[in-house]
PDB file of C-alpha atoms in Angstrom:
ATOM      1  CA  MET G   1     271.078  31.375 161.296  1.00 68.00           C
ATOM      2  CA  LYS G   2     272.699  31.087 164.718  1.00 75.00           C
ATOM      3  CA  THR G   3     270.971  29.382 167.629  1.00 79.00           C
ATOM      4  CA  SER G   4     270.299  32.706 169.336  1.00 82.00           C
ATOM      5  CA  GLU G   5     268.808  34.095 166.132  1.00 86.00           C
ATOM      6  CA  LYS G   6     266.580  31.041 165.703  1.00 88.00           C
ATOM      7  CA  THR G   7     265.412  31.364 169.299  1.00 91.00           C
ATOM      8  CA  PHE G   8     264.334  34.993 169.073  1.00 92.00           C
ATOM      9  CA  PHE G   9     263.019  34.535 165.535  1.00 94.00           C
ATOM     10  CA  THR G  10     260.781  31.717 166.785  1.00 94.00           C
ATOM     11  CA  LEU G  11     259.728  33.686 169.855  1.00 95.00           C
ATOM     12  CA  ALA G  12     258.772  36.661 167.700  1.00 95.00           C
ATOM     13  CA  VAL G  13     256.614  34.384 165.533  1.00 95.00           C
ATOM     14  CA  VAL G  14     254.925  32.787 168.557  1.00 96.00           C
ATOM     15  CA  PHE G  15     254.174  36.099 170.257  1.00 97.00           C
ATOM     16  CA  LEU G  16     252.784  37.632 167.065  1.00 96.00           C
ATOM     17  CA  ILE G  17     250.531  34.588 166.613  1.00 96.00           C
ATOM     18  CA  ALA G  18     249.171  35.179 170.114  1.00 96.00           C
ATOM     19  CA  VAL G  19     248.483  38.828 169.261  1.00 96.00           C
ATOM     20  CA  ILE G  20     246.659  37.931 166.045  1.00 95.00           C
ATOM     21  CA  ILE G  21     244.432  35.408 167.807  1.00 95.00           C
ATOM     22  CA  ILE G  22     243.733  37.235 171.088  1.00 95.00           C
ATOM     23  CA  ALA G  23     243.504  40.887 169.961  1.00 95.00           C
ATOM     24  CA  PRO G  24     239.964  40.561 168.501  1.00 95.00           C
ATOM     25  CA  LEU G  25     238.745  39.226 171.852  1.00 95.00           C
ATOM     26  CA  ARG G  26     239.980  42.367 173.593  1.00 93.00           C
ATOM     27  CA  PHE G  27     238.211  44.505 171.006  1.00 93.00           C
ATOM     28  CA  PHE G  28     234.817  42.794 170.967  1.00 93.00           C
ATOM     29  CA  VAL G  29     234.469  42.180 174.705  1.00 94.00           C
ATOM     30  CA  PHE G  30     234.302  45.941 175.273  1.00 94.00           C
ATOM     31  CA  ASN G  31     232.497  46.870 172.050  1.00 93.00           C
ATOM     32  CA  GLU G  32     229.100  48.068 173.277  1.00 92.00           C
ATOM     33  CA  SER G  33     227.653  48.517 169.791  1.00 92.00           C
ATOM     34  CA  TYR G  34     228.278  44.843 169.083  1.00 93.00           C
ATOM     35  CA  TYR G  35     226.253  43.823 172.143  1.00 93.00           C
ATOM     36  CA  TYR G  36     223.346  46.038 171.132  1.00 93.00           C
ATOM     37  CA  SER G  37     223.375  44.665 167.598  1.00 93.00           C
ATOM     38  CA  GLN G  38     223.170  41.167 169.056  1.00 93.00           C
ATOM     39  CA  PHE G  39     220.378  42.186 171.418  1.00 92.00           C
ATOM     40  CA  ASP G  40     218.383  43.359 168.404  1.00 92.00           C
ATOM     41  CA  LYS G  41     219.249  40.264 166.407  1.00 93.00           C
ATOM     42  CA  ASN G  42     218.230  37.912 169.231  1.00 91.00           C
ATOM     43  CA  ASN G  43     215.137  39.946 170.167  1.00 90.00           C
ATOM     44  CA  VAL G  44     216.420  40.617 173.664  1.00 88.00           C
ATOM     45  CA  ASN G  45     214.077  42.898 175.539  1.00 85.00           C
ATOM     46  CA  VAL G  46     215.037  43.307 179.182  1.00 86.00           C
ATOM     47  CA  ASP G  47     214.235  46.195 181.479  1.00 86.00           C
ATOM     48  CA  GLU G  48     217.275  48.394 182.099  1.00 88.00           C
ATOM     49  CA  GLN G  49     219.373  46.388 179.652  1.00 90.00           C
ATOM     50  CA  GLU G  50     221.582  49.399 178.918  1.00 91.00           C
ATOM     51  CA  GLU G  51     222.321  49.836 182.614  1.00 93.00           C
ATOM     52  CA  ILE G  52     222.913  46.103 182.998  1.00 94.00           C
ATOM     53  CA  LEU G  53     225.357  46.027 180.087  1.00 94.00           C
ATOM     54  CA  ASP G  54     227.187  49.106 181.372  1.00 95.00           C
ATOM     55  CA  ASN G  55     227.479  47.502 184.786  1.00 94.00           C
ATOM     56  CA  LEU G  56     228.771  44.249 183.298  1.00 95.00           C
ATOM     57  CA  LEU G  57     231.421  45.901 181.122  1.00 95.00           C
ATOM     58  CA  LEU G  58     232.574  48.141 183.961  1.00 95.00           C
ATOM     59  CA  PHE G  59     232.782  45.029 186.116  1.00 95.00           C
ATOM     60  CA  PHE G  60     235.003  43.351 183.525  1.00 94.00           C
ATOM     61  CA  LYS G  61     237.179  46.482 183.576  1.00 93.00           C
ATOM     62  CA  GLY G  62     237.386  46.285 187.363  1.00 91.00           C
ATOM     63  CA  GLU G  63     235.593  49.590 187.867  1.00 92.00           C
ATOM     64  CA  GLU G  64     232.296  48.400 189.391  1.00 91.00           C
ATOM     65  CA  SER G  65     230.831  45.548 191.379  1.00 93.00           C
ATOM     66  CA  LEU G  66     228.134  43.455 189.776  1.00 92.00           C
ATOM     67  CA  ALA G  67     224.492  44.287 190.287  1.00 89.00           C
ATOM     68  CA  TYR G  68     221.270  42.934 188.750  1.00 90.00           C
ATOM     69  CA  PHE G  69     222.486  39.322 188.551  1.00 91.00           C
ATOM     70  CA  THR G  70     221.789  36.503 190.999  1.00 91.00           C
ATOM     71  CA  GLU G  71     224.482  35.189 193.308  1.00 90.00           C
ATOM     72  CA  GLU G  72     225.017  32.141 191.072  1.00 90.00           C
ATOM     73  CA  GLU G  73     225.294  34.306 187.964  1.00 91.00           C
ATOM     74  CA  GLN G  74     227.725  36.631 189.702  1.00 92.00           C
ATOM     75  CA  SER G  75     229.871  33.666 190.696  1.00 89.00           C
ATOM     76  CA  HIS G  76     230.106  32.574 187.072  1.00 90.00           C
ATOM     77  CA  LEU G  77     230.793  36.107 185.861  1.00 92.00           C
ATOM     78  CA  GLU G  78     233.609  36.384 188.392  1.00 92.00           C
ATOM     79  CA  ASP G  79     235.155  33.320 186.760  1.00 91.00           C
ATOM     80  CA  VAL G  80     234.587  34.795 183.302  1.00 92.00           C
ATOM     81  CA  LYS G  81     236.310  38.003 184.367  1.00 94.00           C
ATOM     82  CA  ALA G  82     239.282  36.057 185.738  1.00 93.00           C
ATOM     83  CA  LEU G  83     239.575  34.125 182.469  1.00 93.00           C
ATOM     84  CA  LEU G  84     239.328  37.288 180.369  1.00 95.00           C
ATOM     85  CA  ASN G  85     242.020  38.924 182.471  1.00 95.00           C
ATOM     86  CA  LYS G  86     244.305  35.966 181.773  1.00 95.00           C
ATOM     87  CA  PHE G  87     243.708  36.314 178.044  1.00 95.00           C
ATOM     88  CA  PHE G  88     244.249  40.073 178.134  1.00 96.00           C
ATOM     89  CA  PHE G  89     247.398  39.701 180.224  1.00 97.00           C
ATOM     90  CA  SER G  90     248.672  37.166 177.682  1.00 96.00           C
ATOM     91  CA  LEU G  91     247.923  39.672 174.919  1.00 97.00           C
ATOM     92  CA  TYR G  92     249.791  42.530 176.589  1.00 97.00           C
ATOM     93  CA  ILE G  93     252.748  40.320 177.454  1.00 97.00           C
ATOM     94  CA  SER G  94     252.834  38.941 173.911  1.00 97.00           C
ATOM     95  CA  VAL G  95     252.938  42.448 172.436  1.00 97.00           C
ATOM     96  CA  LEU G  96     255.750  43.436 174.798  1.00 97.00           C
ATOM     97  CA  LEU G  97     257.780  40.265 174.259  1.00 97.00           C
ATOM     98  CA  PHE G  98     257.270  40.430 170.501  1.00 96.00           C
ATOM     99  CA  PHE G  99     258.925  43.838 170.352  1.00 96.00           C
ATOM    100  CA  ILE G 100     261.655  42.754 172.763  1.00 95.00           C
ATOM    101  CA  SER G 101     262.373  39.718 170.564  1.00 95.00           C
ATOM    102  CA  ILE G 102     262.482  41.928 167.478  1.00 94.00           C
ATOM    103  CA  ILE G 103     264.862  44.394 169.121  1.00 93.00           C
ATOM    104  CA  ILE G 104     267.182  41.627 170.303  1.00 93.00           C
ATOM    105  CA  LEU G 105     267.101  40.059 166.852  1.00 91.00           C
ATOM    106  CA  PHE G 106     268.088  43.412 165.387  1.00 91.00           C
ATOM    107  CA  PHE G 107     271.162  43.682 167.594  1.00 91.00           C
ATOM    108  CA  ILE G 108     272.148  40.054 167.019  1.00 88.00           C
ATOM    109  CA  ASN G 109     272.230  40.406 163.247  1.00 85.00           C
ATOM    110  CA  LYS G 110     271.606  43.869 161.846  1.00 83.00           C
ATOM    111  CA  LYS G 111     272.473  42.808 158.300  1.00 83.00           C
ATOM    112  CA  GLN G 112     269.818  40.087 158.102  1.00 83.00           C
ATOM    113  CA  PHE G 113     267.215  41.920 160.152  1.00 84.00           C
ATOM    114  CA  LYS G 114     265.370  43.256 157.102  1.00 82.00           C
ATOM    115  CA  ASP G 115     265.058  39.707 155.797  1.00 83.00           C
ATOM    116  CA  TYR G 116     263.747  38.384 159.106  1.00 87.00           C
ATOM    117  CA  ILE G 117     260.814  40.778 159.520  1.00 87.00           C
ATOM    118  CA  PRO G 118     258.835  39.689 156.416  1.00 86.00           C
ATOM    119  CA  LYS G 119     259.430  36.043 157.303  1.00 90.00           C
ATOM    120  CA  ILE G 120     258.277  36.545 160.894  1.00 92.00           C
ATOM    121  CA  VAL G 121     255.129  38.337 159.786  1.00 91.00           C
ATOM    122  CA  PHE G 122     254.353  35.764 157.087  1.00 92.00           C
ATOM    123  CA  LEU G 123     254.926  32.724 159.311  1.00 94.00           C
ATOM    124  CA  SER G 124     252.836  34.254 162.079  1.00 94.00           C
ATOM    125  CA  GLY G 125     250.014  34.852 159.625  1.00 93.00           C
ATOM    126  CA  LEU G 126     250.307  31.366 158.151  1.00 94.00           C
ATOM    127  CA  VAL G 127     250.284  29.551 161.494  1.00 95.00           C
ATOM    128  CA  SER G 128     247.464  31.779 162.770  1.00 95.00           C
ATOM    129  CA  PHE G 129     245.499  31.017 159.616  1.00 94.00           C
ATOM    130  CA  THR G 130     245.933  27.279 160.226  1.00 94.00           C
ATOM    131  CA  ILE G 131     244.889  27.539 163.878  1.00 93.00           C
ATOM    132  CA  ILE G 132     241.826  29.598 162.970  1.00 92.00           C
ATOM    133  CA  VAL G 133     240.760  27.074 160.335  1.00 92.00           C
ATOM    134  CA  LEU G 134     241.009  24.315 162.959  1.00 90.00           C
ATOM    135  CA  PHE G 135     238.959  26.398 165.397  1.00 86.00           C
ATOM    136  CA  PHE G 136     236.372  27.000 162.701  1.00 85.00           C
ATOM    137  CA  LEU G 137     236.111  23.293 161.904  1.00 87.00           C
ATOM    138  CA  ALA G 138     235.658  22.584 165.606  1.00 79.00           C
ATOM    139  CA  SER G 139     232.882  25.168 165.762  1.00 79.00           C
ATOM    140  CA  LEU G 140     230.821  23.387 163.101  1.00 82.00           C
ATOM    141  CA  ASN G 141     229.360  21.478 166.028  1.00 83.00           C
ATOM    142  CA  PHE G 142     229.142  24.603 168.137  1.00 82.00           C
ATOM    143  CA  SER G 143     227.032  23.080 170.887  1.00 81.00           C
ATOM    144  CA  MET G 144     229.649  20.432 171.619  1.00 83.00           C
ATOM    145  CA  THR G 145     232.494  22.956 171.327  1.00 81.00           C
ATOM    146  CA  PHE G 146     230.704  25.375 173.655  1.00 81.00           C
ATOM    147  CA  LYS G 147     230.130  22.687 176.277  1.00 81.00           C
ATOM    148  CA  GLY G 148     233.720  21.491 175.969  1.00 81.00           C
ATOM    149  CA  PHE G 149     235.009  25.038 176.426  1.00 81.00           C
ATOM    150  CA  HIS G 150     232.986  25.492 179.609  1.00 79.00           C
ATOM    151  CA  LYS G 151     234.008  22.130 181.024  1.00 79.00           C
ATOM    152  CA  LEU G 152     237.648  23.001 180.365  1.00 77.00           C
ATOM    153  CA  PHE G 153     237.683  26.533 181.777  1.00 77.00           C
ATOM    154  CA  PHE G 154     234.831  26.330 184.295  1.00 79.00           C
ATOM    155  CA  SER G 155     235.350  22.864 185.707  1.00 70.00           C
ATOM    156  CA  GLN G 156     233.498  23.763 188.908  1.00 69.00           C
ATOM    157  CA  GLY G 157     230.294  23.608 186.842  1.00 63.00           C
ATOM    158  CA  ASN G 158     228.790  26.976 187.773  1.00 64.00           C
ATOM    159  CA  TYR G 159     227.863  27.817 184.180  1.00 71.00           C
ATOM    160  CA  LEU G 160     224.469  26.117 183.925  1.00 76.00           C
ATOM    161  CA  PHE G 161     221.450  28.390 184.307  1.00 83.00           C
ATOM    162  CA  PRO G 162     217.723  28.129 183.548  1.00 85.00           C
ATOM    163  CA  GLU G 163     216.460  29.636 180.301  1.00 85.00           C
ATOM    164  CA  SER G 164     214.593  32.275 182.298  1.00 86.00           C
ATOM    165  CA  SER G 165     217.733  33.583 184.005  1.00 90.00           C
ATOM    166  CA  LEU G 166     218.902  37.103 183.210  1.00 92.00           C
ATOM    167  CA  LEU G 167     222.272  35.859 181.983  1.00 91.00           C
ATOM    168  CA  ILE G 168     220.763  33.443 179.460  1.00 91.00           C
ATOM    169  CA  THR G 169     218.123  35.967 178.396  1.00 92.00           C
ATOM    170  CA  LEU G 170     220.788  38.544 177.595  1.00 93.00           C
ATOM    171  CA  PHE G 171     223.305  36.106 176.167  1.00 92.00           C
ATOM    172  CA  PRO G 172     221.647  33.063 174.583  1.00 90.00           C
ATOM    173  CA  ALA G 173     223.622  30.416 172.717  1.00 87.00           C
ATOM    174  CA  ALA G 174     223.109  32.343 169.464  1.00 89.00           C
ATOM    175  CA  PHE G 175     225.019  35.284 170.950  1.00 92.00           C
ATOM    176  CA  PHE G 176     228.070  33.173 171.737  1.00 90.00           C
ATOM    177  CA  LYS G 177     228.031  31.441 168.372  1.00 89.00           C
ATOM    178  CA  SER G 178     227.966  34.803 166.619  1.00 91.00           C
ATOM    179  CA  PHE G 179     230.632  36.150 168.979  1.00 92.00           C
ATOM    180  CA  PHE G 180     232.909  33.185 168.327  1.00 91.00           C
ATOM    181  CA  LEU G 181     232.504  33.432 164.561  1.00 90.00           C
ATOM    182  CA  ARG G 182     233.184  37.169 164.705  1.00 92.00           C
ATOM    183  CA  LEU G 183     236.408  36.506 166.598  1.00 92.00           C
ATOM    184  CA  MET G 184     237.439  33.868 164.082  1.00 92.00           C
ATOM    185  CA  LEU G 185     236.671  36.144 161.137  1.00 93.00           C
ATOM    186  CA  SER G 186     238.647  39.019 162.650  1.00 94.00           C
ATOM    187  CA  SER G 187     241.664  36.826 163.404  1.00 94.00           C
ATOM    188  CA  PHE G 188     241.337  35.291 159.942  1.00 93.00           C
ATOM    189  CA  LEU G 189     241.524  38.740 158.341  1.00 94.00           C
ATOM    190  CA  LEU G 190     244.502  39.684 160.508  1.00 93.00           C
ATOM    191  CA  SER G 191     246.308  36.516 159.446  1.00 94.00           C
ATOM    192  CA  ILE G 192     245.598  37.270 155.777  1.00 93.00           C
ATOM    193  CA  ILE G 193     246.879  40.822 156.242  1.00 92.00           C
ATOM    194  CA  ALA G 194     250.013  39.492 157.945  1.00 89.00           C
ATOM    195  CA  MET G 195     250.739  37.159 155.030  1.00 89.00           C
ATOM    196  CA  ALA G 196     250.020  39.895 152.487  1.00 88.00           C
ATOM    197  CA  LEU G 197     252.377  42.237 154.327  1.00 82.00           C
ATOM    198  CA  GLN G 198     255.278  40.033 153.322  1.00 77.00           C
ATOM    199  CA  LEU G 199     254.754  41.048 149.712  1.00 75.00           C
ATOM    200  CA  ILE G 200     254.663  44.715 150.694  1.00 75.00           C
ATOM    201  CA  LEU G 201     257.725  44.447 152.924  1.00 65.00           C
ATOM    202  CA  ASN G 202     259.633  42.534 150.260  1.00 65.00           C
ATOM    203  CA  LYS G 203     258.895  45.277 147.745  1.00 68.00           C
ATOM    204  CA  MET G 204     259.935  47.962 150.230  1.00 67.00           C
ATOM    205  CA  LYS G 205     263.141  46.058 150.927  1.00 59.00           C
ATOM    206  CA  LYS G 206     263.977  46.157 147.227  1.00 58.00           C
TER     207      LYS G 206
END
């Protein structure tokens, strides 16, 4: 394999890994039914909670300004939105660059291209699987992981609120633990599918 082939092969693997890990976040952040299932599970009973959730999700989409929340809560949610946008931008760019890498790889070596695709998919699934397992092990002490995440991404410290606040009432720690595990499970399944696809692609190649 030439240097140029190795480069775009590796890039394709890296970008597909990013897609496998980030895609579930994009799905669940805007999945209203998931929020309502968690509200029921956590016995959340807030006046106008449907309107509040609609407002929050539209805010994350950039279609509405926040209402209902205090100034401190809005400040934190602004930071959350900015972080989500970075993740989503990374997802979209990864999808685009993955296909660009694949196309370039095709033109570099058309003869070996069919052999590269199963390997790219399998390696992406394998590395994603490993990363997800590490994330899962870290989440065994979810409280520490949750605090570490906030200290890393919200270093200004505007993420601490009283138990009686609307934000904590709607989204208690149990919500985020469930959300995190759901993301890990979804990415885990995607990584398994990616590895299994190698068998299918190998059979199709024959």
